[in-house]
Amino acid sequence: MLTAKTLPLTFPHSKHMGNSNAFALSFLNKTPLAKFKRYNKITSLKSSFQSNEDLISAQTRVKILSEAGSFIQKFRGKTIVIKYGGAAMRSEALQASVIADIVLLSSIGLRIVVVHGGGPEINHWLERLGIKPNFVNGLRVTDALTMEIVSMVLVGKVNPHFVAWIKKDGAAAVELPAIGICTLRPTPQLGYVADISEVDPTMLQLYVDNNIIPVIAPVAADEAGQLYNINADIMAGEVAGAMGAEKLILLTDVAGILEDRDNPESLVKEIDIRGVKKMIDEGKIAGGMIPKVNCCLRALAQGVRTTSIIDGRLKHSLLLEVLTDEGAGTMITG
């Protein structure tokens, strides 16, 4: 088994560029006109090409913004639940991309709720303790010691770092373990793992109504205070259903649902519930993809309009999925 490699959840370094127009005006004011006469034709030609490139770049940006306008109108004021995990958590560049996308979507009026996983980091700490991670149908088997590690990583490390990063990029966010917002249905065969019986959206609605991004760590407790591990995909799906979300998005380590699991080029761009069930029966959807697909189906049954399983390895995959026709994975519809 490959050893999980994790990266510290450090903040990206911002790179600020100066205002080119201000610089140009300052340069002109301080430089004698005679000096410009010494520029040769090659320099003038190069400047001309640079101006054309700038114009093309500006026109391209305007076209992109214009095309995104209809999607912004469609989703503005709507709730989007995003499950963040997988490859997007192992690369600092992808972490920065996801955060930037979330902050941008929030700033243009989307009501964003985030549920995060932390599998690679959990595996890292388990292996340091000599414990081999164990999964059944894509769900982590969680004994008492593993539960301690899960809680430490998700609630004590990943959640506060993620919230701090969002705030650093300019949006308001709040740390929110699942304790207190859901009731559980334990699954004893997996140890301290639970399904969700019900999500109370009251607190979540309060936050999004005030343009604050709730960031949920999928760790909850029963009435006796015993902590349970909840699969982040399942958590995200139940939250989306309880909030009547417009869209549920799951970030994954694959391109989406594949017609042929051994062929990454066989991406299914869009599929309905009947088609998904058929692929499950045929064995085309299996392993860790099963809980992802099942949570999408349950979310759709609870009134979520569309769900998407997208490629978290792509930079700005969230923007591609929400603001373009192309998308970044597989969209499942009712």
Short mmCIF file of C-alpha atoms in Angstrom, two decimals:
data_model
loop_
_atom_site.label_atom_id
_atom_site.label_comp_id
_atom_site.label_asym_id
_atom_site.label_seq_id
_atom_site.Cartn_x
_atom_site.Cartn_y
_atom_site.Cartn_z
CA MET A 1 0.00 0.00 0.00
CA LEU A 2 1.34 3.43 -0.85
CA THR A 3 2.21 5.57 2.13
CA ALA A 4 -0.01 8.62 2.30
CA LYS A 5 1.90 11.80 1.86
CA THR A 6 0.41 14.92 3.34
CA LEU A 7 1.34 18.54 3.01
CA PRO A 8 1.07 21.06 5.85
CA LEU A 9 -2.01 23.21 5.63
CA THR A 10 -0.03 26.39 5.23
CA PHE A 11 -1.31 29.61 3.84
CA PRO A 12 -0.42 30.54 0.27
CA HIS A 13 1.82 33.53 -0.22
CA SER A 14 0.01 36.42 -1.87
CA LYS A 15 1.79 38.05 -4.79
CA HIS A 16 0.90 41.67 -5.26
CA MET A 17 1.63 43.33 -8.56
CA GLY A 18 1.96 47.05 -8.91
CA ASN A 19 -0.54 49.15 -10.84
CA SER A 20 0.92 49.26 -14.35
CA ASN A 21 -0.92 52.47 -15.28
CA ALA A 22 0.36 54.30 -12.21
CA PHE A 23 3.88 53.12 -12.94
CA ALA A 24 3.65 54.28 -16.54
CA LEU A 25 2.45 57.77 -15.58
CA SER A 26 5.19 58.07 -12.99
CA PHE A 27 7.79 56.98 -15.53
CA LEU A 28 6.58 59.50 -18.12
CA ASN A 29 6.60 62.34 -15.64
CA LYS A 30 10.15 61.64 -14.56
CA THR A 31 11.77 60.76 -17.90
CA PRO A 32 12.86 63.42 -20.42
CA LEU A 33 11.13 63.08 -23.79
CA ALA A 34 14.51 63.02 -25.53
CA LYS A 35 15.29 59.65 -24.02
CA PHE A 36 12.38 58.07 -25.88
CA LYS A 37 13.97 59.09 -29.22
CA ARG A 38 16.79 56.68 -28.54
CA TYR A 39 14.38 53.70 -28.67
CA ASN A 40 14.99 51.82 -31.90
CA LYS A 41 12.42 50.27 -34.26
CA ILE A 42 12.75 46.85 -32.68
CA THR A 43 11.77 48.25 -29.29
CA SER A 44 8.81 50.09 -30.81
CA LEU A 45 7.71 46.93 -32.64
CA LYS A 46 7.98 44.90 -29.44
CA SER A 47 5.89 47.49 -27.61
CA SER A 48 3.30 47.31 -30.36
CA PHE A 49 3.06 43.53 -30.03
CA GLN A 50 2.78 43.86 -26.25
CA SER A 51 -0.10 46.33 -26.65
CA ASN A 52 -1.92 43.92 -28.97
CA GLU A 53 -1.41 41.07 -26.50
CA ASP A 54 -2.78 43.21 -23.68
CA LEU A 55 -5.81 44.12 -25.82
CA ILE A 56 -6.47 40.47 -26.71
CA SER A 57 -6.09 39.45 -23.09
CA ALA A 58 -8.54 42.15 -21.99
CA GLN A 59 -11.05 41.16 -24.67
CA THR A 60 -10.78 37.52 -23.63
CA ARG A 61 -11.38 38.42 -20.00
CA VAL A 62 -14.43 40.48 -20.89
CA LYS A 63 -15.82 37.61 -23.00
CA ILE A 64 -15.35 35.16 -20.14
CA LEU A 65 -17.08 37.50 -17.68
CA SER A 66 -19.92 38.05 -20.13
CA GLU A 67 -20.48 34.32 -20.58
CA ALA A 68 -20.33 33.74 -16.82
CA GLY A 69 -23.03 36.39 -16.26
CA SER A 70 -25.93 34.05 -16.98
CA PHE A 71 -24.57 31.47 -14.54
CA ILE A 72 -24.07 34.13 -11.87
CA GLN A 73 -27.71 35.20 -12.30
CA LYS A 74 -28.82 31.55 -12.14
CA PHE A 75 -27.02 30.76 -8.89
CA ARG A 76 -27.03 34.14 -7.12
CA GLY A 77 -28.84 33.80 -3.81
CA LYS A 78 -28.91 29.99 -4.09
CA THR A 79 -27.30 27.56 -1.67
CA ILE A 80 -24.40 25.47 -2.96
CA VAL A 81 -22.99 22.73 -0.73
CA ILE A 82 -19.40 21.75 -1.50
CA LYS A 83 -17.64 18.66 -0.19
CA TYR A 84 -13.90 19.35 -0.13
CA GLY A 85 -11.41 16.51 0.10
CA GLY A 86 -9.22 14.08 -1.80
CA ALA A 87 -6.48 15.33 -4.10
CA ALA A 88 -7.46 18.94 -3.51
CA MET A 89 -6.27 18.56 0.09
CA ARG A 90 -2.87 17.04 -0.74
CA SER A 91 -1.55 19.83 -2.95
CA GLU A 92 -0.95 23.33 -1.64
CA ALA A 93 -1.59 24.77 -5.12
CA LEU A 94 -4.95 22.96 -5.33
CA GLN A 95 -5.82 24.04 -1.79
CA ALA A 96 -5.23 27.65 -2.83
CA SER A 97 -7.32 27.14 -5.98
CA VAL A 98 -10.28 25.69 -4.07
CA ILE A 99 -10.21 28.47 -1.47
CA ALA A 100 -10.01 31.14 -4.18
CA ASP A 101 -13.00 29.60 -5.98
CA ILE A 102 -15.06 29.40 -2.78
CA VAL A 103 -14.31 33.02 -1.87
CA LEU A 104 -15.15 34.22 -5.38
CA LEU A 105 -18.43 32.30 -5.52
CA SER A 106 -19.39 33.71 -2.14
CA SER A 107 -18.49 37.25 -3.22
CA ILE A 108 -20.82 37.10 -6.26
CA GLY A 109 -23.79 36.15 -4.12
CA LEU A 110 -23.82 32.35 -3.82
CA ARG A 111 -24.66 30.96 -0.38
CA ILE A 112 -21.78 28.55 0.19
CA VAL A 113 -21.63 25.71 2.72
CA VAL A 114 -18.47 23.56 2.90
CA VAL A 115 -18.10 20.06 4.32
CA HIS A 116 -14.50 18.84 4.39
CA GLY A 117 -12.89 15.46 4.68
CA GLY A 118 -9.33 14.72 5.69
CA GLY A 119 -8.62 11.15 4.68
CA PRO A 120 -4.98 11.57 3.60
CA GLU A 121 -4.10 13.38 6.83
CA ILE A 122 -5.92 10.79 8.94
CA ASN A 123 -4.10 7.97 7.14
CA HIS A 124 -0.78 9.74 7.71
CA TRP A 125 -1.29 9.84 11.48
CA LEU A 126 -2.62 6.29 11.66
CA GLU A 127 0.42 4.98 9.82
CA ARG A 128 2.72 6.91 12.16
CA LEU A 129 1.08 4.93 14.98
CA GLY A 130 1.46 1.66 13.08
CA ILE A 131 -2.27 1.33 12.35
CA LYS A 132 -3.32 0.21 8.89
CA PRO A 133 -6.37 2.11 7.56
CA ASN A 134 -9.28 -0.21 6.81
CA PHE A 135 -12.23 0.51 4.49
CA VAL A 136 -15.44 -1.35 3.62
CA ASN A 137 -17.29 -0.16 0.52
CA GLY A 138 -15.45 3.13 0.67
CA LEU A 139 -16.28 3.78 4.36
CA ARG A 140 -13.55 3.93 7.02
CA VAL A 141 -13.71 1.28 9.77
CA THR A 142 -13.24 3.32 12.95
CA ASP A 143 -12.22 1.79 16.29
CA ALA A 144 -11.74 3.84 19.46
CA LEU A 145 -8.14 4.87 18.75
CA THR A 146 -8.91 5.69 15.12
CA MET A 147 -11.84 7.83 16.30
CA GLU A 148 -9.45 9.86 18.45
CA ILE A 149 -7.20 10.45 15.44
CA VAL A 150 -10.17 11.34 13.22
CA SER A 151 -11.41 13.91 15.73
CA MET A 152 -7.95 15.37 16.26
CA VAL A 153 -7.31 15.77 12.54
CA LEU A 154 -10.72 16.95 11.36
CA VAL A 155 -11.81 19.15 14.26
CA GLY A 156 -8.45 20.19 15.65
CA LYS A 157 -6.40 20.72 12.51
CA VAL A 158 -8.12 20.70 9.12
CA ASN A 159 -11.22 22.69 10.12
CA PRO A 160 -9.53 25.69 11.78
CA HIS A 161 -6.84 25.89 9.09
CA PHE A 162 -9.45 25.86 6.32
CA VAL A 163 -11.51 28.58 8.00
CA ALA A 164 -8.44 30.72 8.62
CA TRP A 165 -7.45 30.41 4.96
CA ILE A 166 -10.90 31.50 3.77
CA LYS A 167 -10.75 34.52 6.07
CA LYS A 168 -7.27 35.36 4.83
CA ASP A 169 -8.62 35.41 1.26
CA GLY A 170 -11.32 37.88 2.24
CA ALA A 171 -14.53 36.00 3.10
CA ALA A 172 -16.25 35.38 6.42
CA ALA A 173 -16.27 31.78 7.65
CA VAL A 174 -16.92 29.82 10.82
CA GLU A 175 -15.65 26.51 12.24
CA LEU A 176 -18.54 24.11 12.74
CA PRO A 177 -18.15 20.48 13.87
CA ALA A 178 -21.27 18.46 13.03
CA ILE A 179 -21.96 18.08 16.75
CA GLY A 180 -25.25 19.84 17.46
CA ILE A 181 -26.56 20.06 13.89
CA CYS A 182 -27.49 16.42 13.28
CA THR A 183 -28.86 13.29 14.91
CA LEU A 184 -27.10 10.01 14.24
CA ARG A 185 -27.81 6.42 13.31
CA PRO A 186 -24.75 4.35 14.33
CA THR A 187 -23.47 1.57 12.07
CA PRO A 188 -21.84 -0.83 14.60
CA GLN A 189 -20.28 -3.05 11.93
CA LEU A 190 -17.93 -0.17 11.09
CA GLY A 191 -17.13 0.79 14.70
CA TYR A 192 -17.60 4.42 15.66
CA VAL A 193 -19.15 5.34 12.34
CA ALA A 194 -22.63 6.74 11.92
CA ASP A 195 -25.15 7.63 9.26
CA ILE A 196 -27.28 10.72 9.68
CA SER A 197 -30.91 10.50 10.67
CA GLU A 198 -31.62 14.21 10.42
CA VAL A 199 -29.85 17.55 9.93
CA ASP A 200 -31.16 20.66 11.67
CA PRO A 201 -30.41 23.50 9.19
CA THR A 202 -31.34 26.35 11.55
CA MET A 203 -27.79 27.36 12.46
CA LEU A 204 -26.54 26.85 8.91
CA GLN A 205 -29.28 29.07 7.49
CA LEU A 206 -28.43 31.76 10.01
CA TYR A 207 -24.83 31.81 8.87
CA VAL A 208 -25.48 31.83 5.11
CA ASP A 209 -28.20 34.48 5.55
CA ASN A 210 -25.41 36.70 6.90
CA ASN A 211 -22.92 35.81 4.14
CA ILE A 212 -20.82 33.65 6.46
CA ILE A 213 -19.48 30.35 5.08
CA PRO A 214 -20.05 27.44 7.50
CA VAL A 215 -17.18 24.94 7.29
CA ILE A 216 -18.36 21.62 8.70
CA ALA A 217 -16.09 18.92 10.14
CA PRO A 218 -17.94 15.57 9.83
CA VAL A 219 -17.57 14.54 13.46
CA ALA A 220 -20.73 14.29 15.58
CA ALA A 221 -21.83 12.85 18.93
CA ASP A 222 -24.72 10.78 20.22
CA GLU A 223 -26.85 11.71 23.24
CA ALA A 224 -24.26 10.19 25.58
CA GLY A 225 -21.48 12.31 24.10
CA GLN A 226 -19.74 9.50 22.22
CA LEU A 227 -18.06 10.84 19.11
CA TYR A 228 -18.69 9.28 15.71
CA ASN A 229 -17.00 9.55 12.35
CA ILE A 230 -19.31 10.50 9.47
CA ASN A 231 -18.36 10.04 5.86
CA ALA A 232 -17.89 13.57 4.47
CA ASP A 233 -19.78 12.78 1.25
CA ILE A 234 -22.78 11.55 3.24
CA MET A 235 -22.58 14.60 5.50
CA ALA A 236 -22.55 16.95 2.52
CA GLY A 237 -25.49 15.21 0.88
CA GLU A 238 -27.63 15.35 4.02
CA VAL A 239 -26.78 19.02 4.59
CA ALA A 240 -27.70 19.83 0.99
CA GLY A 241 -31.03 18.05 1.36
CA ALA A 242 -31.88 19.71 4.68
CA MET A 243 -31.08 23.17 3.31
CA GLY A 244 -32.93 22.72 0.04
CA ALA A 245 -29.70 23.45 -1.83
CA GLU A 246 -29.66 24.26 -5.52
CA LYS A 247 -26.56 22.15 -6.05
CA LEU A 248 -24.32 19.64 -4.30
CA ILE A 249 -20.71 19.37 -5.50
CA LEU A 250 -18.33 16.59 -4.46
CA LEU A 251 -14.62 17.12 -5.16
CA THR A 252 -12.94 13.77 -5.91
CA ASP A 253 -9.67 12.21 -7.08
CA VAL A 254 -11.09 11.12 -10.44
CA ALA A 255 -12.57 12.83 -13.48
CA GLY A 256 -16.11 11.87 -12.39
CA ILE A 257 -18.20 8.81 -13.19
CA LEU A 258 -16.50 6.73 -15.87
CA GLU A 259 -18.27 4.41 -18.30
CA ASP A 260 -15.12 2.26 -18.13
CA ARG A 261 -13.26 2.51 -14.80
CA ASP A 262 -9.99 1.64 -16.55
CA ASN A 263 -10.38 4.38 -19.16
CA PRO A 264 -10.11 7.95 -17.83
CA GLU A 265 -11.32 9.21 -21.22
CA SER A 266 -14.74 7.55 -20.78
CA LEU A 267 -16.18 10.33 -18.62
CA VAL A 268 -19.97 10.45 -18.35
CA LYS A 269 -20.73 14.19 -18.48
CA GLU A 270 -24.38 13.96 -17.43
CA ILE A 271 -26.60 11.14 -16.20
CA ASP A 272 -29.96 10.74 -14.47
CA ILE A 273 -30.94 8.59 -11.48
CA ARG A 274 -32.04 5.66 -13.63
CA GLY A 275 -28.74 5.66 -15.50
CA VAL A 276 -26.73 5.73 -12.27
CA LYS A 277 -28.65 2.78 -10.80
CA LYS A 278 -28.07 0.84 -14.01
CA MET A 279 -24.31 1.47 -13.83
CA ILE A 280 -24.26 0.30 -10.20
CA ASP A 281 -26.10 -2.91 -11.14
CA GLU A 282 -23.60 -3.49 -13.96
CA GLY A 283 -20.66 -3.02 -11.60
CA LYS A 284 -19.39 0.06 -13.44
CA ILE A 285 -19.74 2.13 -10.27
CA ALA A 286 -18.00 0.43 -7.33
CA GLY A 287 -15.68 0.95 -4.37
CA GLY A 288 -15.28 4.48 -3.03
CA MET A 289 -17.52 5.88 -5.76
CA ILE A 290 -20.58 4.08 -4.32
CA PRO A 291 -21.06 6.26 -1.20
CA LYS A 292 -20.49 9.37 -3.33
CA VAL A 293 -23.14 8.36 -5.85
CA ASN A 294 -25.57 7.20 -3.16
CA CYS A 295 -25.33 10.50 -1.29
CA CYS A 296 -26.03 12.31 -4.58
CA LEU A 297 -29.11 10.16 -5.17
CA ARG A 298 -30.38 10.77 -1.65
CA ALA A 299 -29.80 14.52 -2.00
CA LEU A 300 -31.78 14.56 -5.24
CA ALA A 301 -34.59 12.62 -3.52
CA GLN A 302 -34.68 15.36 -0.85
CA GLY A 303 -35.14 18.13 -3.41
CA VAL A 304 -31.62 19.19 -4.37
CA ARG A 305 -31.88 20.26 -8.01
CA THR A 306 -28.57 18.89 -9.33
CA THR A 307 -25.51 17.11 -7.94
CA SER A 308 -22.03 16.91 -9.43
CA ILE A 309 -19.00 14.70 -8.85
CA ILE A 310 -16.06 16.70 -10.16
CA ASP A 311 -12.31 16.35 -10.64
CA GLY A 312 -10.62 17.99 -7.66
CA ARG A 313 -7.23 17.61 -9.36
CA LEU A 314 -8.11 20.41 -11.80
CA LYS A 315 -7.29 23.94 -10.78
CA HIS A 316 -10.45 26.04 -10.42
CA SER A 317 -12.68 23.01 -10.97
CA LEU A 318 -15.40 24.66 -8.88
CA LEU A 319 -15.56 27.69 -11.18
CA LEU A 320 -15.59 25.40 -14.23
CA GLU A 321 -18.50 23.47 -12.78
CA VAL A 322 -20.60 26.41 -11.63
CA LEU A 323 -19.84 29.15 -14.14
CA THR A 324 -19.43 27.29 -17.47
CA ASP A 325 -21.38 24.91 -19.68
CA GLU A 326 -18.37 22.60 -19.88
CA GLY A 327 -18.34 21.60 -16.22
CA ALA A 328 -15.56 19.66 -14.51
CA GLY A 329 -16.95 16.17 -14.03
CA THR A 330 -20.28 14.33 -13.96
CA MET A 331 -23.61 16.01 -13.25
CA ILE A 332 -26.37 13.78 -11.86
CA THR A 333 -29.95 14.97 -12.33
CA GLY A 334 -33.31 13.77 -10.99
#
